[in-house]
Short mmCIF file of C-alpha atoms and ligand atoms in Angstrom, two decimals:
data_model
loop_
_atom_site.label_atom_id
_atom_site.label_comp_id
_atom_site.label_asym_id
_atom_site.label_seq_id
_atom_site.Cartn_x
_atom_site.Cartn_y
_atom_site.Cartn_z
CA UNK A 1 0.00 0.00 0.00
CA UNK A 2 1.32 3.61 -0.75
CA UNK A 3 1.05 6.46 1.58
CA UNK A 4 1.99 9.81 1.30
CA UNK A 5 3.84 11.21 3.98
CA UNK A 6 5.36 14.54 3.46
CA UNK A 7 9.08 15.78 5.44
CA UNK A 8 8.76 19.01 7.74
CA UNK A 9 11.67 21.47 8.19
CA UNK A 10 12.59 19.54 11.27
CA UNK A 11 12.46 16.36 9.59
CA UNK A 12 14.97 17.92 6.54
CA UNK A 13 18.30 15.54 6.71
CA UNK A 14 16.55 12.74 8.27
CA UNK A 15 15.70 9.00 6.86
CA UNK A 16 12.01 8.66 6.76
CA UNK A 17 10.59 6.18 8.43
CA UNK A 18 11.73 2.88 6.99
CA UNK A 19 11.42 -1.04 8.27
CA UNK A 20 14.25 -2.11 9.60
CA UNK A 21 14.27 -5.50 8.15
CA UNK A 22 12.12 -7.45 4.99
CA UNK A 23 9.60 -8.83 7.28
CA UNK A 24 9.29 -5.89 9.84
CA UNK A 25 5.75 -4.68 10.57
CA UNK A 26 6.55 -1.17 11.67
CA UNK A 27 7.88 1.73 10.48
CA UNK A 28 10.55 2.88 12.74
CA UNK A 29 10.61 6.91 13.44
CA UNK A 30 13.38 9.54 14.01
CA UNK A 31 13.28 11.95 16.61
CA UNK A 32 13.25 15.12 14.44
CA UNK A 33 14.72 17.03 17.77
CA UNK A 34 16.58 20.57 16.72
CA UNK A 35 20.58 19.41 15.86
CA UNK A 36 22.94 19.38 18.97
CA UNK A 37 19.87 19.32 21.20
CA UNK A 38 19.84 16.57 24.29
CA UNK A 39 15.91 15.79 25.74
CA UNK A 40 16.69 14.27 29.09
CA UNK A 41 13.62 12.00 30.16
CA UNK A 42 13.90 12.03 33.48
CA UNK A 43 12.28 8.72 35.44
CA UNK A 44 8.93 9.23 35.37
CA UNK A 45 9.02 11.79 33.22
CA UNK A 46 7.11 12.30 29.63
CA UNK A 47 7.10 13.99 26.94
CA UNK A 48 5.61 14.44 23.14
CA UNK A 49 8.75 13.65 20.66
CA UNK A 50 8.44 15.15 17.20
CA UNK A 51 9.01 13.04 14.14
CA UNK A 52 9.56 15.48 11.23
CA UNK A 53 6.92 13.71 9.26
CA UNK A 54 3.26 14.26 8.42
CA UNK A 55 1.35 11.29 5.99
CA UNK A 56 -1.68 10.92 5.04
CA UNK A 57 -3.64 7.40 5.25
CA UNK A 58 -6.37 6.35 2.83
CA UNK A 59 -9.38 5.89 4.47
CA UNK A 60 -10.12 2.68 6.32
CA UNK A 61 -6.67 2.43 7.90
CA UNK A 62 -5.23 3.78 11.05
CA UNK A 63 -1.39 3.93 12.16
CA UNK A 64 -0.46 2.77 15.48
CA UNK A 65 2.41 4.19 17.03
CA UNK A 66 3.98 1.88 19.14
CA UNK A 67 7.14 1.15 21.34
CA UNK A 68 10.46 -0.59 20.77
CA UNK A 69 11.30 -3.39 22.96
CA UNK A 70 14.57 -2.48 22.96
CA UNK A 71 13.64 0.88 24.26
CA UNK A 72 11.68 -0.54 26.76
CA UNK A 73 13.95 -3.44 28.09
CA UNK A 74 17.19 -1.76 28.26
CA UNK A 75 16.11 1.69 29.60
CA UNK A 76 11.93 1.40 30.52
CA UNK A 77 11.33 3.94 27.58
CA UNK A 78 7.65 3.61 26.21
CA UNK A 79 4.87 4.73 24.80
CA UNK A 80 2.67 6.19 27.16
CA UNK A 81 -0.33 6.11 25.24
CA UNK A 82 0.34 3.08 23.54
CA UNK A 83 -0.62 2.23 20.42
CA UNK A 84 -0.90 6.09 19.94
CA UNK A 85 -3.68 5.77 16.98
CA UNK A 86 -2.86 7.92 14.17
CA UNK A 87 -6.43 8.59 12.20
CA UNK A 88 -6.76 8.78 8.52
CA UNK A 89 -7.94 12.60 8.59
CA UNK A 90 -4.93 13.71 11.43
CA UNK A 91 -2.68 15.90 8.72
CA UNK A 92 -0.28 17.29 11.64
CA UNK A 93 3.14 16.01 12.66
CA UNK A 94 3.08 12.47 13.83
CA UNK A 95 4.46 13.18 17.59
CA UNK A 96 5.33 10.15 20.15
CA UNK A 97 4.20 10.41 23.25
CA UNK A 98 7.09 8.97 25.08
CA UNK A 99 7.66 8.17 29.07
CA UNK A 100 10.39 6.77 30.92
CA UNK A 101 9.78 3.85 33.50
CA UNK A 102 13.50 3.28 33.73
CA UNK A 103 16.05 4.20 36.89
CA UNK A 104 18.08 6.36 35.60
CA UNK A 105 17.64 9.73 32.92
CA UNK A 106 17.07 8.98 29.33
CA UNK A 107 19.18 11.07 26.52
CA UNK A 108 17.15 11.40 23.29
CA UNK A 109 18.79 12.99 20.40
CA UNK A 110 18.12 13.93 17.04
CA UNK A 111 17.96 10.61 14.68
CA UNK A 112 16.98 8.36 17.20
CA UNK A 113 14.50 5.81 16.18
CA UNK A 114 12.17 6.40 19.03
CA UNK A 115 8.95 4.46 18.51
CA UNK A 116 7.55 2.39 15.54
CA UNK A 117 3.98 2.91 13.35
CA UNK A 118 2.03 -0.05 12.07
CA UNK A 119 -0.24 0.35 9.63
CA UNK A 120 -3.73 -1.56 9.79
CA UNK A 121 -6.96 -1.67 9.10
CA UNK A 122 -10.11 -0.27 10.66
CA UNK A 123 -13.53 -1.69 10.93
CA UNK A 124 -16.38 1.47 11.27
CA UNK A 125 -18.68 0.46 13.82
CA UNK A 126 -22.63 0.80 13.35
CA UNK A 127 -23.97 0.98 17.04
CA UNK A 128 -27.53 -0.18 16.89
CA UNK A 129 -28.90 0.67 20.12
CA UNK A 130 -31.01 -2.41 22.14
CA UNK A 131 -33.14 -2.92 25.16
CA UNK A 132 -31.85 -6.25 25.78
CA UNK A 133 -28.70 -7.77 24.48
CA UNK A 134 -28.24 -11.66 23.97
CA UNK A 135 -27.36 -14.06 27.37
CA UNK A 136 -24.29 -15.49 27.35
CA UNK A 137 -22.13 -18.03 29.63
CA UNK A 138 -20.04 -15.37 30.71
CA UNK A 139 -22.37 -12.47 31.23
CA UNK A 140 -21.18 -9.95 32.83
CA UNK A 141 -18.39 -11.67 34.08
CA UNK A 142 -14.92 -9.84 33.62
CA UNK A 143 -11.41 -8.59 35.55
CA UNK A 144 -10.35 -12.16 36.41
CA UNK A 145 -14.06 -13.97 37.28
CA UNK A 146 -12.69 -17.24 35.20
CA UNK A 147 -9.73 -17.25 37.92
CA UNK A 148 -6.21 -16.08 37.56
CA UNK A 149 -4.03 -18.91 38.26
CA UNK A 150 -2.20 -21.02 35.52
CA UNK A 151 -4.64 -23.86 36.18
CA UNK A 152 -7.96 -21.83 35.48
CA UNK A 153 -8.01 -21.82 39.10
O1 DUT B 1 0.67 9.03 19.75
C1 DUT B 1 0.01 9.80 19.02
C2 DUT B 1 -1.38 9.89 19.11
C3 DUT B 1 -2.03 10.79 18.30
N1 DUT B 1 -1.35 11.57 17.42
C4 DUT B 1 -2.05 12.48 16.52
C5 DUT B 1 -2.69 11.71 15.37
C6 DUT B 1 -4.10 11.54 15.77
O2 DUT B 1 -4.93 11.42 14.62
C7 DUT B 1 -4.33 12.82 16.56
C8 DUT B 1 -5.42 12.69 17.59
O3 DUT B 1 -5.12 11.61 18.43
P1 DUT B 1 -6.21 11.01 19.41
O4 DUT B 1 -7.46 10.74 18.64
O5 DUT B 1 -5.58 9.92 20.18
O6 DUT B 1 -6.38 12.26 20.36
P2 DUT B 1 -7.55 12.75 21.27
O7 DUT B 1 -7.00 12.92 22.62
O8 DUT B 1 -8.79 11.91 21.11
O9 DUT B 1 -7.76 14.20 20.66
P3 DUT B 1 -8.57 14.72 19.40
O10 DUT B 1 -9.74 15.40 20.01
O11 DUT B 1 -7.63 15.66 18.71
O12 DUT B 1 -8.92 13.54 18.54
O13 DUT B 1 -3.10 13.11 17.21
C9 DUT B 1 0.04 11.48 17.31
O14 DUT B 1 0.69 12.14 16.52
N2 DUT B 1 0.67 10.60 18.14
#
């Protein structure tokens, strides 16, 4: 599928977002920070990481920005909204929303391939509203009532 995605100044000089191998399913995105500039994540701290990059999705898709696991298990850097969801009609810069559950400060710098956007596709709801809905085994069952152990306990 072809998307058009269009640089920003910020994004000038950078890769765009590419898949890192043949049978990767996201895109992986730079941090379009200004040149020479450190953002220290502090633990616990957040904060909204521009990409450089703006697309444009055909209709019936979303993009779902998404963490790295090797952000995450070397240095508790994720998404905090993850999957961020990037609708088809959203023409600003694609941002990630990133927060760090990690010990120590995290250094982001310009070029760093921060997060990850998977395209997929979206199925348009048509709520129908009822008096009664249908019975079912579980009802309204949820938050662990089949048990929590390995065993079904
Ligand atoms: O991680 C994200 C999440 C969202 N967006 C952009 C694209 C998306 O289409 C738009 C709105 O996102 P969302 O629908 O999650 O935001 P909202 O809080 O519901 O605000 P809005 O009222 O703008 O929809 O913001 C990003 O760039 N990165």
């Amino acid at each position: 599928m072809k998307i058009s995605i269009r640089r920003l100044t910020n994004g000038e000089g950078l890769p765009l977002p590419s898949y890192a191998s043949d049978g990767a399913a996201g895109l992986d995105l730079y941090a379009a920070l200004p040149a020479g500039q450190k953002l220290v994540l502090e633990p616990g701290a957040r904060d909204l990481i521009p990409t450089g990059v703006q697309i444009a999705l055909p209709a019936g898709y979303e993009a779902q920005l998404r963490p790295r696991s090797g952000l995450a298990v070397e240095h508790g850097v994720t998404v905090l909204n993850a999957p961020g969801t990037i609708d088809c009609d959203y023409r600003g810069e694609v941002k990630a929303l990133l927060i760090n559950h990690g010990g120590q400060p995290f250094e982001i710098t310009r070029g760093m391939r921060v997060a990850q956007l998977v395209v997929a596709p979206v199925t348009r709801a048509i709520l129908v509203e009822a008096e009664e809905l249908d019975e079912t085994a579980r009802g309204a069952g949820g938050f662990g009532s089949t048990g929590l152990g390995d065993a079904g306990e």
